[in-house]
Short mmCIF file of C-alpha atoms in Angstrom, two decimals:
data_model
loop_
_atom_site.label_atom_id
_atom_site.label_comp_id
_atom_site.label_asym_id
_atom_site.label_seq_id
_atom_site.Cartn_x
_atom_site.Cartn_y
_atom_site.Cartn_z
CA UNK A 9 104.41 100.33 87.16
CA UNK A 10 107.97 100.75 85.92
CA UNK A 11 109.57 104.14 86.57
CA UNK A 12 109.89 106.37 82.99
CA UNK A 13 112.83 106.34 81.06
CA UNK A 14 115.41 109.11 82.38
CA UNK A 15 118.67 109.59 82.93
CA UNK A 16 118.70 109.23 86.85
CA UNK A 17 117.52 105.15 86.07
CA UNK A 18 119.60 104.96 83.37
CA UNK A 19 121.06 101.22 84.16
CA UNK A 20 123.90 101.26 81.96
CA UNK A 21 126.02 102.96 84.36
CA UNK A 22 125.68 100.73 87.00
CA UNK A 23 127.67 97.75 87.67
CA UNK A 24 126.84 94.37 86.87
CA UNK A 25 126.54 91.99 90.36
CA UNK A 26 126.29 93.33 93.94
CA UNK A 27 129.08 92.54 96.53
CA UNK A 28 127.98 89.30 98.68
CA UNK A 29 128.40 90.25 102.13
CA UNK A 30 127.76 88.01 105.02
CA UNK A 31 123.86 89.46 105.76
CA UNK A 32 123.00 88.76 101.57
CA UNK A 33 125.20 85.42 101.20
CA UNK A 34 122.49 82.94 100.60
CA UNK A 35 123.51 80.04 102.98
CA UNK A 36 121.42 76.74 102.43
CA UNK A 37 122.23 74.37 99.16
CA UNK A 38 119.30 75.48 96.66
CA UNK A 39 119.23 78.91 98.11
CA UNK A 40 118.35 80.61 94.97
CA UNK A 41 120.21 83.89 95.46
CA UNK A 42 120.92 86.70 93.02
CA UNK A 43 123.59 89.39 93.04
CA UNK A 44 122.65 91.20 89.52
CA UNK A 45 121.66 94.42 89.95
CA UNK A 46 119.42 94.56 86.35
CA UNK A 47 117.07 91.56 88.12
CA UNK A 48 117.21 93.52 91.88
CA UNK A 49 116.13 97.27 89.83
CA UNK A 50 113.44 95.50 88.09
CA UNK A 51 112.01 93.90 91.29
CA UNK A 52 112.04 97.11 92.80
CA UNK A 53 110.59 98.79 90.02
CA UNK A 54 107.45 96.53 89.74
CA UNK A 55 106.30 96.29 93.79
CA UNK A 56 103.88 98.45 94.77
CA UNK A 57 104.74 97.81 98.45
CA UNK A 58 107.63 96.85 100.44
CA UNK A 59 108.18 95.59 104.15
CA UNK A 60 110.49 97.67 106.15
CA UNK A 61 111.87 96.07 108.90
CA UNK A 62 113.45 97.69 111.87
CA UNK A 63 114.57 97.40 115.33
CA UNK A 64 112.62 99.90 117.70
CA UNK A 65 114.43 100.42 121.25
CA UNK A 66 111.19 101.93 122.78
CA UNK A 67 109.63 98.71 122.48
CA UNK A 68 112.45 96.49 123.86
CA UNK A 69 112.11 93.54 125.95
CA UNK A 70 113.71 91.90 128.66
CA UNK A 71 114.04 89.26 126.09
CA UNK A 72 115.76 91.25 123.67
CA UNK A 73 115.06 94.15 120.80
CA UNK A 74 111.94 94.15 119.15
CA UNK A 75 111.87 93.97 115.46
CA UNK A 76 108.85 96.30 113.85
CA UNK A 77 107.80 95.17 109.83
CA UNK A 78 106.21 98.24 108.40
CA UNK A 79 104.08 98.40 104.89
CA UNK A 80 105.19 101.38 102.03
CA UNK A 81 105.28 102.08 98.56
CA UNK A 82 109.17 102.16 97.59
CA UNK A 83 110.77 103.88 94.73
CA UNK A 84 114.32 103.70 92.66
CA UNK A 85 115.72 106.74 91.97
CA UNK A 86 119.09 105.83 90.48
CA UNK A 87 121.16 103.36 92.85
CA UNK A 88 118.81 104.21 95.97
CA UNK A 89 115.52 102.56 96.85
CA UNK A 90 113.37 105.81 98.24
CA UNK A 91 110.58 105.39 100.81
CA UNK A 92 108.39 108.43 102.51
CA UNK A 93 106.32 109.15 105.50
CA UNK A 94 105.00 111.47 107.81
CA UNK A 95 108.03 113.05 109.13
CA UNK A 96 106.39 112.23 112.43
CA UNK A 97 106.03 109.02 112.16
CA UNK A 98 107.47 106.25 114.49
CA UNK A 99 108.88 104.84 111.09
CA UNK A 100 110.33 107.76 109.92
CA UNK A 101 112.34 108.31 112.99
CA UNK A 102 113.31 105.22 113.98
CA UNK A 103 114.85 104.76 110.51
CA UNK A 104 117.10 107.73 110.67
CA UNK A 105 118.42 107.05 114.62
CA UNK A 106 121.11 105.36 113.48
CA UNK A 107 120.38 101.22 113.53
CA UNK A 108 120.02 99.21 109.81
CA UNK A 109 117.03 98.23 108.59
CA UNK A 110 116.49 96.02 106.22
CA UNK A 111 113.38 96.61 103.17
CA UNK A 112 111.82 93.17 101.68
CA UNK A 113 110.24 93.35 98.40
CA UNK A 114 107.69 90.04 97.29
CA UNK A 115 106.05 89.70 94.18
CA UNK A 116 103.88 86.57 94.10
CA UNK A 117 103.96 85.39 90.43
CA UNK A 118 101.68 81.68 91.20
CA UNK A 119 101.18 78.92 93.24
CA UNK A 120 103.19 75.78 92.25
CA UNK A 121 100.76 72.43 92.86
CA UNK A 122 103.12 69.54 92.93
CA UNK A 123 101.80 65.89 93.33
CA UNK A 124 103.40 65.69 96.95
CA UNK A 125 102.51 67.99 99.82
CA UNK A 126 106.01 68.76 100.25
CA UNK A 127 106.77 69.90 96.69
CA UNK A 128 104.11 72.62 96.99
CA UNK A 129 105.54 76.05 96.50
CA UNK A 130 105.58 79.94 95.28
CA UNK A 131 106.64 81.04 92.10
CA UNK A 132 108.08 84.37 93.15
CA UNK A 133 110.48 87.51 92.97
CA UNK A 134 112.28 88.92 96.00
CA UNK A 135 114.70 91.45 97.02
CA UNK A 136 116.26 91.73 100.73
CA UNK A 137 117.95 94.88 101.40
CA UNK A 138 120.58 95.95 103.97
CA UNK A 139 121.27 99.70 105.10
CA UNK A 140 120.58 102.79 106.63
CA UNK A 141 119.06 105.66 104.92
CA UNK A 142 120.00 109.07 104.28
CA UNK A 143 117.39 111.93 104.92
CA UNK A 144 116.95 114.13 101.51
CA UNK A 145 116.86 117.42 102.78
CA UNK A 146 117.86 119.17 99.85
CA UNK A 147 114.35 120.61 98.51
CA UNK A 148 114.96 120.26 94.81
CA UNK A 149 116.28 116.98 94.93
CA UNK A 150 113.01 116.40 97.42
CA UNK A 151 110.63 117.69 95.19
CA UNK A 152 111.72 115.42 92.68
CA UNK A 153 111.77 112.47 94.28
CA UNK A 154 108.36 113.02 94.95
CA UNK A 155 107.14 113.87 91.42
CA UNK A 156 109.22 110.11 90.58
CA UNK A 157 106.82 108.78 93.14
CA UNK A 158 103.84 109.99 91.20
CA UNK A 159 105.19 109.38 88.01
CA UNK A 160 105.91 105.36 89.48
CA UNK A 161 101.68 105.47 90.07
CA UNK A 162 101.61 107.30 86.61
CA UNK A 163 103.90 108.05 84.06
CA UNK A 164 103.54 111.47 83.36
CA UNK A 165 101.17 112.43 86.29
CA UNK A 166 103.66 114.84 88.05
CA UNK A 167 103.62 117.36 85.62
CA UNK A 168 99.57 117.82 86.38
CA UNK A 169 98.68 116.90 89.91
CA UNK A 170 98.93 119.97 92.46
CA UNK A 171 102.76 120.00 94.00
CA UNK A 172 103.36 119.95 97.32
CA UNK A 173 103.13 123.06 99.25
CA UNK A 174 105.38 124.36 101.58
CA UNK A 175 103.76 122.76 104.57
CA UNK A 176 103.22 119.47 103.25
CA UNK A 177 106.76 118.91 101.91
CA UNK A 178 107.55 120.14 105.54
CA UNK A 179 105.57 117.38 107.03
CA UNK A 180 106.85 114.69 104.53
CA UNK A 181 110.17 113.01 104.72
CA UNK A 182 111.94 111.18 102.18
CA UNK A 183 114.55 108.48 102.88
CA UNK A 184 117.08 106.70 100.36
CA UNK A 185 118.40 103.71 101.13
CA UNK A 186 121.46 102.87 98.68
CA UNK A 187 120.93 99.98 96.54
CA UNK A 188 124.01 98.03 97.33
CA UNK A 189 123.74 95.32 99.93
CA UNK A 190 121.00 93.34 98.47
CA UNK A 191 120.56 90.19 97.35
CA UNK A 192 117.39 88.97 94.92
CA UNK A 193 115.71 85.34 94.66
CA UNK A 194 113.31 84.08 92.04
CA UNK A 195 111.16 81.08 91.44
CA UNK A 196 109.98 79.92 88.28
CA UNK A 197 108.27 77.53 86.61
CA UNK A 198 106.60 74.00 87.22
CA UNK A 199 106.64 71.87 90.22
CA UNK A 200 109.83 69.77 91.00
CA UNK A 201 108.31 66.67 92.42
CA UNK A 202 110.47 63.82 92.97
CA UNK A 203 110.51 60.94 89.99
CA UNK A 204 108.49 58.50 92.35
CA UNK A 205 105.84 60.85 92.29
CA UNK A 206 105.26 61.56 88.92
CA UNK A 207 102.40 59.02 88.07
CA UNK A 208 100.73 60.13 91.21
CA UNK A 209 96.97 60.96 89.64
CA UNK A 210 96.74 64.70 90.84
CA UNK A 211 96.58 67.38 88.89
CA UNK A 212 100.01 69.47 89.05
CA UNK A 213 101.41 72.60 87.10
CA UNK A 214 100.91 76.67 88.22
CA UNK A 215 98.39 78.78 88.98
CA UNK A 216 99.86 82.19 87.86
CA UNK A 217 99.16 84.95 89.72
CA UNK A 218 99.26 88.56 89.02
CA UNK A 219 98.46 91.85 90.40
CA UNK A 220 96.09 93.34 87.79
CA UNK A 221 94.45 96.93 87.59
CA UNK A 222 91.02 96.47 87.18
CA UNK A 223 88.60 99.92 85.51
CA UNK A 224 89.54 102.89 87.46
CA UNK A 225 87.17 104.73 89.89
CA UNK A 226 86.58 108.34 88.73
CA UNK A 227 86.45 110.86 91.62
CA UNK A 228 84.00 113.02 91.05
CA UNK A 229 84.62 116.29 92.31
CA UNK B 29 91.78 81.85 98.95
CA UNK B 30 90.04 81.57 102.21
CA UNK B 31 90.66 78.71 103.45
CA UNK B 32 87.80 75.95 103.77
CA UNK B 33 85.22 76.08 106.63
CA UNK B 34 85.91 73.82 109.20
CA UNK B 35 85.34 73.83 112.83
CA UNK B 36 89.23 74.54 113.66
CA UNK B 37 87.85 78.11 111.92
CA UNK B 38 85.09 78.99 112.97
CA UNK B 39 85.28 82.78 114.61
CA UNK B 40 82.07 82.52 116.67
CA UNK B 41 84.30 81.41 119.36
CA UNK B 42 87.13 84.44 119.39
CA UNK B 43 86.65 87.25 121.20
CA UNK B 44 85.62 90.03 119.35
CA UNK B 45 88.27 92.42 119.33
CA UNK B 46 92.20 91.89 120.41
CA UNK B 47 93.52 94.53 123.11
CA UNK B 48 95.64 97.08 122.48
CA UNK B 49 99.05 97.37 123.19
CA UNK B 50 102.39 99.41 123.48
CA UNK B 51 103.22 97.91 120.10
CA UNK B 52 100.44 97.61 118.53
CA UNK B 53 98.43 100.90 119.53
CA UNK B 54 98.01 103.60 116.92
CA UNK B 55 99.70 106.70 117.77
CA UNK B 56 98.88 108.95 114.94
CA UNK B 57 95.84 110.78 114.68
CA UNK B 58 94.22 109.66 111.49
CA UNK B 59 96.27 106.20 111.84
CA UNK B 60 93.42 103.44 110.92
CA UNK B 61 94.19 100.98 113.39
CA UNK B 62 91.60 97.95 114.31
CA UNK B 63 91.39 95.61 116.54
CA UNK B 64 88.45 93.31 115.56
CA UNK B 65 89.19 89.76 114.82
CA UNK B 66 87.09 88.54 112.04
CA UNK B 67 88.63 91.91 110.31
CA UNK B 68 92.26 90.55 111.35
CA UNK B 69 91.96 86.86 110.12
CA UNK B 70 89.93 87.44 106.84
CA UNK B 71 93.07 89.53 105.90
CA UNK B 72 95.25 86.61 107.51
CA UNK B 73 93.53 84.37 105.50
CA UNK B 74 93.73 86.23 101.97
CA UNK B 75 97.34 86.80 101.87
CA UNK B 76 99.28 84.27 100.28
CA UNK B 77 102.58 86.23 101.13
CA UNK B 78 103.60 87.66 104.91
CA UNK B 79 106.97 89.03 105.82
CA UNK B 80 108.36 87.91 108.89
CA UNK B 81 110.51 90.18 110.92
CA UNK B 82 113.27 89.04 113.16
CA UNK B 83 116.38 90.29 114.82
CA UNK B 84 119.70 88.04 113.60
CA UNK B 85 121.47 88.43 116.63
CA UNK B 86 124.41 86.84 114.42
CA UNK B 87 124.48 89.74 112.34
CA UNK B 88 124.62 92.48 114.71
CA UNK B 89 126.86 95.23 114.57
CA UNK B 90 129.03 97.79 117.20
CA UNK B 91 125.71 99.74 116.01
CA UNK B 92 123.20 97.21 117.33
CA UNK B 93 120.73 94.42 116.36
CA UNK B 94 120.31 93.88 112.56
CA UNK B 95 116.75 93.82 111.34
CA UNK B 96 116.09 90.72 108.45
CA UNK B 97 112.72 90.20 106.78
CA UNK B 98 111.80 87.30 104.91
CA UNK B 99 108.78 86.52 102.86
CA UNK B 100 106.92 83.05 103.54
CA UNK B 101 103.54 82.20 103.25
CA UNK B 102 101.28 82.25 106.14
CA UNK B 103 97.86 79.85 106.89
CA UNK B 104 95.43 80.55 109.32
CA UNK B 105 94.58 77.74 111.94
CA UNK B 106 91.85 79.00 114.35
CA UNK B 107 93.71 81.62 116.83
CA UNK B 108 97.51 81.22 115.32
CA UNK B 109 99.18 81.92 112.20
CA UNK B 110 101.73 79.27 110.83
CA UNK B 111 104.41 79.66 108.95
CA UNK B 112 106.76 76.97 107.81
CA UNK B 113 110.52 76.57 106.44
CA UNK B 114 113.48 74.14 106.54
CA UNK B 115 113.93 73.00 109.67
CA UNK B 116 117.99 74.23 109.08
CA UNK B 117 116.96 77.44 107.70
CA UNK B 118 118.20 80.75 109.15
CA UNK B 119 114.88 82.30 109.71
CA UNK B 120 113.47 78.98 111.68
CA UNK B 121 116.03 78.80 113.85
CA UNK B 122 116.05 82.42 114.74
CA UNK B 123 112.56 82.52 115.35
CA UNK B 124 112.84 79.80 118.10
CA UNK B 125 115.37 81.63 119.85
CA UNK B 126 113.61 83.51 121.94
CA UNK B 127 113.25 86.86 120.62
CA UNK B 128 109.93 88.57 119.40
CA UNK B 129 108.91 88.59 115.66
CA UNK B 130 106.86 90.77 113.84
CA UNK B 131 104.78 88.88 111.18
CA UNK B 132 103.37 91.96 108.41
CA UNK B 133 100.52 91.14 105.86
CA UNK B 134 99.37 93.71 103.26
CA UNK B 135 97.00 93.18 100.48
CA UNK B 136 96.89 95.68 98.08
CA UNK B 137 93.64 97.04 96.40
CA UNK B 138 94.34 100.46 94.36
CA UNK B 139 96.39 102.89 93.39
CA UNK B 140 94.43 106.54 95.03
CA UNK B 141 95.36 108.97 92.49
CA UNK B 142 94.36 112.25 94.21
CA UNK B 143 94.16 116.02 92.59
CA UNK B 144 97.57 117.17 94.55
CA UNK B 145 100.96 115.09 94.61
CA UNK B 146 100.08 114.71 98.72
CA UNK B 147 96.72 113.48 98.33
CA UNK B 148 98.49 110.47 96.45
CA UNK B 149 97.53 106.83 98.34
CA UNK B 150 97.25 103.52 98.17
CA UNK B 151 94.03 101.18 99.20
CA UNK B 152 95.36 98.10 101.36
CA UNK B 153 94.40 95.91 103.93
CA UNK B 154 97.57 95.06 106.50
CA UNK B 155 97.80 93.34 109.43
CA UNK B 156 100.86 93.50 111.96
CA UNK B 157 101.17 91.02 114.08
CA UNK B 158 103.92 90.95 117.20
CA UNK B 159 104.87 87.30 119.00
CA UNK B 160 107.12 84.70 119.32
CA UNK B 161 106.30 80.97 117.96
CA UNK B 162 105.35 77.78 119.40
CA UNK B 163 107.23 75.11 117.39
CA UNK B 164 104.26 72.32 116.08
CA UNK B 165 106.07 69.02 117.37
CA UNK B 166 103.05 66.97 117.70
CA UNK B 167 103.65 64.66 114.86
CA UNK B 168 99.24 64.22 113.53
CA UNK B 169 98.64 67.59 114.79
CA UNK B 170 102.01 68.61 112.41
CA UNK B 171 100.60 66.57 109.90
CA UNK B 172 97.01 68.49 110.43
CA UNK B 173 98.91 71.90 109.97
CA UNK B 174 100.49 71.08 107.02
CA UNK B 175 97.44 69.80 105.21
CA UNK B 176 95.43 73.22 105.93
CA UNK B 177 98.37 74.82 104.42
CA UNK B 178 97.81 72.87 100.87
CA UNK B 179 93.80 73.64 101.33
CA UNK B 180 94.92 77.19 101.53
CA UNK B 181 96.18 77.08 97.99
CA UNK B 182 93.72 74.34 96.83
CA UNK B 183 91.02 73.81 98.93
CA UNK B 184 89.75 69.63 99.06
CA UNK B 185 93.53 69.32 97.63
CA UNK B 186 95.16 67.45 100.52
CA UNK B 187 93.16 64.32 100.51
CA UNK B 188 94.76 64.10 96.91
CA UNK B 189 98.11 65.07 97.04
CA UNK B 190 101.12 62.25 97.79
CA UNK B 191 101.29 62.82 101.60
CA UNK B 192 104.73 63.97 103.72
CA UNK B 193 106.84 60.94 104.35
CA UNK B 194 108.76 60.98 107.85
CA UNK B 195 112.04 62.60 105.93
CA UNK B 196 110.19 64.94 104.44
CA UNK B 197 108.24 66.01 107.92
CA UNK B 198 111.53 66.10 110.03
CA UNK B 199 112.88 68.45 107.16
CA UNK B 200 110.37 70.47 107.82
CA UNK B 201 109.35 73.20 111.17
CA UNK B 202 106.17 74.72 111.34
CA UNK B 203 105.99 77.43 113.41
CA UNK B 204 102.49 78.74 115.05
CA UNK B 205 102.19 82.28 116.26
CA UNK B 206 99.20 83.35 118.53
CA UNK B 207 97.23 85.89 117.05
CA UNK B 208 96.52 87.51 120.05
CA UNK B 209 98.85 90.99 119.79
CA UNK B 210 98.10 92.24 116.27
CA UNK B 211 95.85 95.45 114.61
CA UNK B 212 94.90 95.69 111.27
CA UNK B 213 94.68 98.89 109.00
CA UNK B 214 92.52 99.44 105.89
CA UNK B 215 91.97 101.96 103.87
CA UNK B 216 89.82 102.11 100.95
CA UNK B 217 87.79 104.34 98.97
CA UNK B 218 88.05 107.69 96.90
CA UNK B 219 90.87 110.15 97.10
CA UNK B 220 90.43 113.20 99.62
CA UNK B 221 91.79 116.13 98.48
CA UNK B 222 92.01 119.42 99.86
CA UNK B 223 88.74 122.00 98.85
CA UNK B 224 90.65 123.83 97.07
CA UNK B 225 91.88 121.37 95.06
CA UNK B 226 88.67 119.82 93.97
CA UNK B 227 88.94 122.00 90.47
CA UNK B 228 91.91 121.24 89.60
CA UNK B 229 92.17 119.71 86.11
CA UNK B 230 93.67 116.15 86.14
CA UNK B 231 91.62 112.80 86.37
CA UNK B 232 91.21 111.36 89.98
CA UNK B 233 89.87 108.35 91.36
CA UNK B 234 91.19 104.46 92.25
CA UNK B 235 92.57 102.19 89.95
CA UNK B 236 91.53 98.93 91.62
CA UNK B 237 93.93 96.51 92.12
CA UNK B 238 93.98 92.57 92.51
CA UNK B 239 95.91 89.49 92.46
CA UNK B 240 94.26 87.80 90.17
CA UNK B 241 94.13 83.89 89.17
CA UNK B 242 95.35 83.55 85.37
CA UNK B 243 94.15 80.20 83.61
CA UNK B 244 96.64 77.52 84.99
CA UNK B 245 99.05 75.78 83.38
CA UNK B 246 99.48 71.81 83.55
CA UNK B 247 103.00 70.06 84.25
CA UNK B 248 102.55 67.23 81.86
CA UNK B 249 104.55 63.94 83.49
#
């Protein structure tokens, strides 16, 4: 599911390491937190989905604003993380009235059986992203953006599918968010279970886990 | 994944189907929102991943509230979903602070590779869940939550695991949400082109996919 080779994710341009700033400074002792921007493009690259996460005024409490978590299949183009939607769409428009979001990215690599409870854990890869998006308008750079969508579900696919007509790149929108206040963490490897523990008769080690394409469907017309 | 059949989950006592509300109502026509329980917690119960959304009030800007979303793994007990993390951490301490969360779980199942670029989908199961936590303070029924979390990853495994000590436990917050305001969409199947497009000459269907189990590997002591 990595994007084709092409000039626009051509990595060697980009810098190395991501500014910390204070929303991607990881905090807590053992925070495992990760400025480098080859490990962030990869994550993005590989999820199918991400979780974007914003803060919808219509929906406001007394108690406060109401934070919304919304389900998409993101996209790099370059140094921006792209995500689309029905230009109507309470997503859509919330993202571009002005607040930040912020776009989570999880890919669940196995579950970690130590020999105490506590010890248990997720190998994993994650990006958390800070920023607000910029509308592409521009219809070139819109149509392609949409054919590196396609090409992300199949290299290669763009060039055959039907493209868009003019009503249905009217009622889709396409946002970029710019990859540069994010931060990445990643898990790895066996259980850490304290020395005390080690004799304890259970078995321990990883489960891997992967998301794996089984046969495809045909559609038969 | 599912976690093991006890009476704390058996559905035969919830209601049938959650109401509807401001936030969780489906606006969009075509939008595949549902409301029935057994469809909610089945995909509670398969995810080993949710994203919790929250608003940092510490983080906010002149432009508002600041959106953060952070991945943790969620387990099922009867009517609420429970998360846990540090007791210290950032997102624990937020989430008893008053404000609503949004808890999002999405399971992916295929890739929808239609005839046109528009048609293009993906088959998922999500849920989207809206509520603010009860912190778990009872120490056995703490102790009770924290077990069905390790027979969520291994079920019969926390009769055999080295059980929390008291350092461990006060380290540790779990946090129970009532599933009580949440919809779940699905979609599944075939891809559904246009008429016109049913001719046109590139391979459609769904290429399933899974998180699949790969053969584990053993920490050796």
């Amino acid at each position: 599911m990595s994007l084709p080779p092409d000039s626009q994710n051509d990595d060697s341009s980009t810098t190395d390491a991501l500014a910390q700033t204070r929303r991607t400074r990881t905090v807590r002792v053992g925070d495992r937190g990760c400025y480098d921007v080859a490990t962030i493009n990869a994550i993005l690259d590989e999820a199918p989905v991400c979780h974007v996460g914003f803060v919808d005024g219509n929906l406001d409490s007394p108690d406060g604003p109401v934070p919304v978590v919304i389900p998409t299949v993101p996209w790099r183009v370059g140094n921006e993380l792209l995500i689309h939607g029905a230009s109507s769409s309470r997503m859509i428009r919330r993202l571009q009235s002005g607040g930040d979001a912020c776009i989570t990215v999880s890919l669940i690599d196995g579950w970690v059986l130590a020999r105490s409870a506590f010890h248990h854990s997720v190998n994993y890869r994650s990006v958390v992203l800070f920023g607000r998006p910029r509308l592409i308008d521009d219809e070139s750079e819109k149509r392609a953006a949409l054919d590196a969508l396609v090409e992300k579900i199949e290299p290669g696919r763009a060039a055959k599918v039907r493209a868009p007509n003019a009503q249905e790149m009217k009622a889709t929108a396409v946002l970029a968010f710019p990859i540069s206040e994010a931060s990445a963490k990643v898990r790895s490897g066996p259980p850490k279970d304290d020395p005390e523990d080690m004799a304890h008769p259970v078995w321990a080690g990883v489960v891997p886990l992967a998301l794996v394409a089984g046969p495809p469907i045909e559609d038969h017309a």
